[in-house]
Amino acid sequence: LALVAAMAMRAGQEDVELQRLARQAIATAPSDAESQMLAWENFCMALPYRREAGEFLESPIQTAKTGGDCDDIVILFLAGCVSLGLPCEPELVCDQQGYPFHIRALVHLPPLSPTHSVVVDPVCWSERQWSMAGKQPSAEGRAVRMASGQQESGGGVWLLLLGVAFGLTASKVKSLLAKS
C-alpha cells in the first residue's frame, strides 16, 4: 500500500501530462469535489482491464494509455485525485484469512475538512471475468487501509504483498512465512 500511495502521490504532484489528463477528464463536470471525483472515476472505469502474468506496477500515464489491472488503475485513479487536490488513499480487500486479493481507493470528502470517505473501485465493472463468486469487490472481504501509518492487519499481509511484488506466488510466500 505504501508503494501504491507513493507512486500515486509522486505522479499526481509531478507528472504534468497526468495532471493535464485529469483536468481534461473533469472539464465538463460541476466544480464541486464529488462531481470531479466521479468524472475522474468514469474516465478510469472506461479503461480496459488487462491481466498480468506477474505483478508489475505500471506508471499512471502508461495505464491511462493502455489500461491495466486493479493496482495499475487504482494508482492512476489516486494520482489523478492527488493532482485535483482530493485527499485519497489505497485500500486492500482481504479474504477472511487476511490475505489481500484486490485493491481499491478511498477518497475523503470534502477535501479541506473531510467528513466522509467514498470507496472507489475503478475496475469493478470493467473486469467481466471477476472470479469472486458473483460478488462485486466492494462488498467482499475485509478492508485494510493505511491510517496514519498504522496497519489494521498483521505483518503477514504486508510480506505477502512484497512477495507478490517480487514475483513470488502466494503459496511460496506462505511457506516462507511458516518457516519464519
mmCIF file of C-alpha atoms in Angstrom, residues 10-177:
data_model
loop_
_atom_site.group_PDB
_atom_site.id
_atom_site.type_symbol
_atom_site.label_atom_id
_atom_site.label_comp_id
_atom_site.label_asym_id
_atom_site.label_seq_id
_atom_site.Cartn_x
_atom_site.Cartn_y
_atom_site.Cartn_z
ATOM 1 C CA ARG A 10 4.539 11.425 -6.968
ATOM 2 C CA ALA A 11 2.719 11.172 -10.301
ATOM 3 C CA GLY A 12 -0.131 13.368 -9.099
ATOM 4 C CA GLN A 13 2.254 16.076 -7.942
ATOM 5 C CA GLU A 14 4.952 15.876 -10.632
ATOM 6 C CA ASP A 15 3.594 14.385 -13.872
ATOM 7 C CA VAL A 16 2.383 17.321 -15.962
ATOM 8 C CA GLU A 17 0.912 15.027 -18.630
ATOM 9 C CA LEU A 18 -1.153 13.212 -15.992
ATOM 10 C CA GLN A 19 -2.292 16.496 -14.442
ATOM 11 C CA ARG A 20 -3.428 17.711 -17.870
ATOM 12 C CA LEU A 21 -5.267 14.431 -18.497
ATOM 13 C CA ALA A 22 -7.108 14.605 -15.150
ATOM 14 C CA ARG A 23 -8.193 18.178 -15.787
ATOM 15 C CA GLN A 24 -9.422 17.259 -19.279
ATOM 16 C CA ALA A 25 -11.406 14.343 -17.835
ATOM 17 C CA ILE A 26 -13.236 16.632 -15.400
ATOM 18 C CA ALA A 27 -13.597 19.614 -17.748
ATOM 19 C CA THR A 28 -17.367 19.271 -18.132
ATOM 20 C CA ALA A 29 -18.049 18.253 -14.521
ATOM 21 C CA PRO A 30 -19.517 20.670 -11.979
ATOM 22 C CA SER A 31 -16.940 22.375 -9.762
ATOM 23 C CA ASP A 32 -17.711 20.500 -6.529
ATOM 24 C CA ALA A 33 -15.159 17.916 -5.416
ATOM 25 C CA GLU A 34 -17.530 14.944 -5.517
ATOM 26 C CA SER A 35 -18.582 15.640 -9.106
ATOM 27 C CA GLN A 36 -14.960 15.993 -10.155
ATOM 28 C CA MET A 37 -14.070 12.740 -8.394
ATOM 29 C CA LEU A 38 -16.939 10.974 -10.175
ATOM 30 C CA ALA A 39 -15.849 12.343 -13.566
ATOM 31 C CA TRP A 40 -12.290 11.107 -12.961
ATOM 32 C CA GLU A 41 -13.650 7.755 -11.762
ATOM 33 C CA ASN A 42 -15.660 7.442 -15.006
ATOM 34 C CA PHE A 43 -12.509 8.042 -17.033
ATOM 35 C CA CYS A 44 -10.614 5.358 -15.109
ATOM 36 C CA MET A 45 -13.516 2.887 -15.217
ATOM 37 C CA ALA A 46 -13.634 3.158 -19.011
ATOM 38 C CA LEU A 47 -10.064 1.864 -19.359
ATOM 39 C CA PRO A 48 -9.578 -1.750 -20.423
ATOM 40 C CA TYR A 49 -8.759 -4.273 -17.725
ATOM 41 C CA ARG A 50 -5.547 -6.143 -18.563
ATOM 42 C CA ARG A 51 -4.486 -9.225 -16.639
ATOM 43 C CA GLU A 52 -0.789 -9.545 -15.853
ATOM 44 C CA ALA A 53 1.281 -12.725 -15.833
ATOM 45 C CA GLY A 54 3.175 -11.424 -12.799
ATOM 46 C CA GLU A 55 2.637 -8.404 -10.626
ATOM 47 C CA PHE A 56 4.080 -5.197 -12.040
ATOM 48 C CA LEU A 57 3.126 -1.668 -11.057
ATOM 49 C CA GLU A 58 2.762 0.396 -14.228
ATOM 50 C CA SER A 59 3.243 4.160 -14.345
ATOM 51 C CA PRO A 60 -0.080 6.002 -14.158
ATOM 52 C CA ILE A 61 0.317 7.731 -17.519
ATOM 53 C CA GLN A 62 1.087 4.397 -19.221
ATOM 54 C CA THR A 63 -2.020 2.894 -17.599
ATOM 55 C CA ALA A 64 -4.066 5.827 -18.937
ATOM 56 C CA LYS A 65 -2.875 4.919 -22.421
ATOM 57 C CA THR A 66 -3.195 1.114 -22.324
ATOM 58 C CA GLY A 67 -5.305 0.126 -19.320
ATOM 59 C CA GLY A 68 -4.131 -2.229 -16.605
ATOM 60 C CA ASP A 69 -5.106 -4.482 -13.758
ATOM 61 C CA CYS A 70 -6.667 -3.320 -10.491
ATOM 62 C CA ASP A 71 -3.480 -1.973 -8.890
ATOM 63 C CA ASP A 72 -2.453 -0.079 -12.039
ATOM 64 C CA ILE A 73 -5.856 1.549 -12.480
ATOM 65 C CA VAL A 74 -6.080 2.384 -8.763
ATOM 66 C CA ILE A 75 -2.644 4.056 -8.910
ATOM 67 C CA LEU A 76 -3.859 6.094 -11.889
ATOM 68 C CA PHE A 77 -7.099 6.987 -10.097
ATOM 69 C CA LEU A 78 -5.256 8.027 -6.928
ATOM 70 C CA ALA A 79 -2.689 10.050 -8.908
ATOM 71 C CA GLY A 80 -5.494 11.918 -10.652
ATOM 72 C CA CYS A 81 -7.162 12.622 -7.317
ATOM 73 C CA VAL A 82 -3.878 13.944 -5.914
ATOM 74 C CA SER A 83 -3.483 16.229 -8.943
ATOM 75 C CA LEU A 84 -7.028 17.517 -8.354
ATOM 76 C CA GLY A 85 -6.374 18.169 -4.664
ATOM 77 C CA LEU A 86 -8.596 15.343 -3.397
ATOM 78 C CA PRO A 87 -7.327 13.524 -0.290
ATOM 79 C CA CYS A 88 -7.215 9.819 -1.007
ATOM 80 C CA GLU A 89 -5.539 6.537 -0.113
ATOM 81 C CA PRO A 90 -5.348 2.954 -1.340
ATOM 82 C CA GLU A 91 -7.272 0.212 0.431
ATOM 83 C CA LEU A 92 -6.817 -3.551 0.233
ATOM 84 C CA VAL A 93 -9.673 -6.011 0.247
ATOM 85 C CA CYS A 94 -8.701 -9.213 2.054
ATOM 86 C CA ASP A 95 -10.297 -12.609 2.396
ATOM 87 C CA GLN A 96 -11.428 -13.978 5.749
ATOM 88 C CA GLN A 97 -7.893 -15.245 6.462
ATOM 89 C CA GLY A 98 -6.462 -11.770 5.934
ATOM 90 C CA TYR A 99 -4.888 -12.363 2.522
ATOM 91 C CA PRO A 100 -5.321 -9.465 0.085
ATOM 92 C CA PHE A 101 -6.919 -10.203 -3.258
ATOM 93 C CA HIS A 102 -7.943 -6.768 -4.517
ATOM 94 C CA ILE A 103 -7.120 -3.076 -4.207
ATOM 95 C CA ARG A 104 -9.410 -0.072 -4.432
ATOM 96 C CA ALA A 105 -9.350 3.568 -3.337
ATOM 97 C CA LEU A 106 -10.821 5.773 -0.655
ATOM 98 C CA VAL A 107 -11.469 9.457 -1.351
ATOM 99 C CA HIS A 108 -12.057 11.702 1.651
ATOM 100 C CA LEU A 109 -14.623 14.454 1.124
ATOM 101 C CA PRO A 110 -14.951 17.382 1.308
ATOM 102 C CA PRO A 111 -11.255 17.944 0.575
ATOM 103 C CA LEU A 112 -10.368 20.598 3.151
ATOM 104 C CA SER A 113 -12.292 19.140 6.072
ATOM 105 C CA PRO A 114 -13.306 15.534 5.302
ATOM 106 C CA THR A 115 -16.453 14.255 6.961
ATOM 107 C CA HIS A 116 -16.807 11.020 4.991
ATOM 108 C CA SER A 117 -14.950 8.693 2.663
ATOM 109 C CA VAL A 118 -16.106 7.330 -0.674
ATOM 110 C CA VAL A 119 -14.999 3.851 -1.738
ATOM 111 C CA VAL A 120 -13.951 3.853 -5.388
ATOM 112 C CA ASP A 121 -13.310 0.602 -7.207
ATOM 113 C CA PRO A 122 -12.411 1.636 -10.755
ATOM 114 C CA VAL A 123 -12.310 -1.925 -12.120
ATOM 115 C CA CYS A 124 -15.460 -3.384 -10.550
ATOM 116 C CA TRP A 125 -17.447 -3.039 -13.783
ATOM 117 C CA SER A 126 -14.689 -3.199 -16.396
ATOM 118 C CA GLU A 127 -13.404 -6.654 -15.479
ATOM 119 C CA ARG A 128 -16.067 -9.041 -16.712
ATOM 120 C CA GLN A 129 -14.260 -12.129 -15.528
ATOM 121 C CA TRP A 130 -14.196 -11.436 -11.798
ATOM 122 C CA SER A 131 -13.831 -14.801 -10.100
ATOM 123 C CA MET A 132 -15.406 -13.645 -6.879
ATOM 124 C CA ALA A 133 -18.492 -15.866 -6.711
ATOM 125 C CA GLY A 134 -20.674 -13.241 -8.361
ATOM 126 C CA LYS A 135 -19.918 -10.555 -5.772
ATOM 127 C CA GLN A 136 -18.540 -7.139 -6.524
ATOM 128 C CA PRO A 137 -15.196 -6.363 -4.841
ATOM 129 C CA SER A 138 -16.641 -3.505 -2.808
ATOM 130 C CA ALA A 139 -18.890 -5.980 -0.946
ATOM 131 C CA GLU A 140 -16.374 -8.790 -0.466
ATOM 132 C CA GLY A 141 -13.921 -9.491 2.311
ATOM 133 C CA ARG A 142 -12.364 -7.261 4.896
ATOM 134 C CA ALA A 143 -10.803 -3.927 4.015
ATOM 135 C CA VAL A 144 -7.348 -2.948 5.193
ATOM 136 C CA ARG A 145 -6.189 0.607 4.755
ATOM 137 C CA MET A 146 -3.314 2.833 5.669
ATOM 138 C CA ALA A 147 -4.378 5.088 8.515
ATOM 139 C CA SER A 148 -1.737 7.387 9.954
ATOM 140 C CA GLY A 149 0.873 4.744 9.278
ATOM 141 C CA GLN A 150 -0.979 2.057 11.230
ATOM 142 C CA GLN A 151 -1.858 -1.187 9.529
ATOM 143 C CA GLU A 152 -5.066 -2.936 10.564
ATOM 144 C CA SER A 153 -3.725 -6.387 9.786
ATOM 145 C CA GLY A 154 -0.712 -8.450 10.745
ATOM 146 C CA GLY A 155 2.660 -8.291 9.055
ATOM 147 C CA GLY A 156 1.878 -11.401 7.016
ATOM 148 C CA VAL A 157 -0.324 -9.389 4.645
ATOM 149 C CA TRP A 158 2.477 -6.912 4.009
ATOM 150 C CA LEU A 159 5.010 -9.681 3.485
ATOM 151 C CA LEU A 160 2.606 -11.361 1.081
ATOM 152 C CA LEU A 161 2.310 -8.149 -0.925
ATOM 153 C CA LEU A 162 6.075 -7.730 -1.027
ATOM 154 C CA GLY A 163 6.486 -11.327 -2.136
ATOM 155 C CA VAL A 164 3.922 -10.918 -4.891
ATOM 156 C CA ALA A 165 5.604 -7.662 -5.967
ATOM 157 C CA PHE A 166 8.865 -9.593 -6.329
ATOM 158 C CA GLY A 167 7.195 -12.311 -8.394
ATOM 159 C CA LEU A 168 6.703 -14.966 -5.704
ATOM 160 C CA THR A 169 3.464 -16.908 -5.666
ATOM 161 C CA ALA A 170 1.167 -16.599 -2.661
ATOM 162 C CA SER A 171 1.848 -20.236 -1.725
ATOM 163 C CA LYS A 172 5.628 -19.609 -1.797
ATOM 164 C CA VAL A 173 5.247 -16.571 0.457
ATOM 165 C CA LYS A 174 3.021 -18.572 2.835
ATOM 166 C CA SER A 175 5.628 -21.329 3.035
ATOM 167 C CA LEU A 176 8.346 -18.759 3.755
ATOM 168 C CA LEU A 177 6.166 -17.215 6.468
#
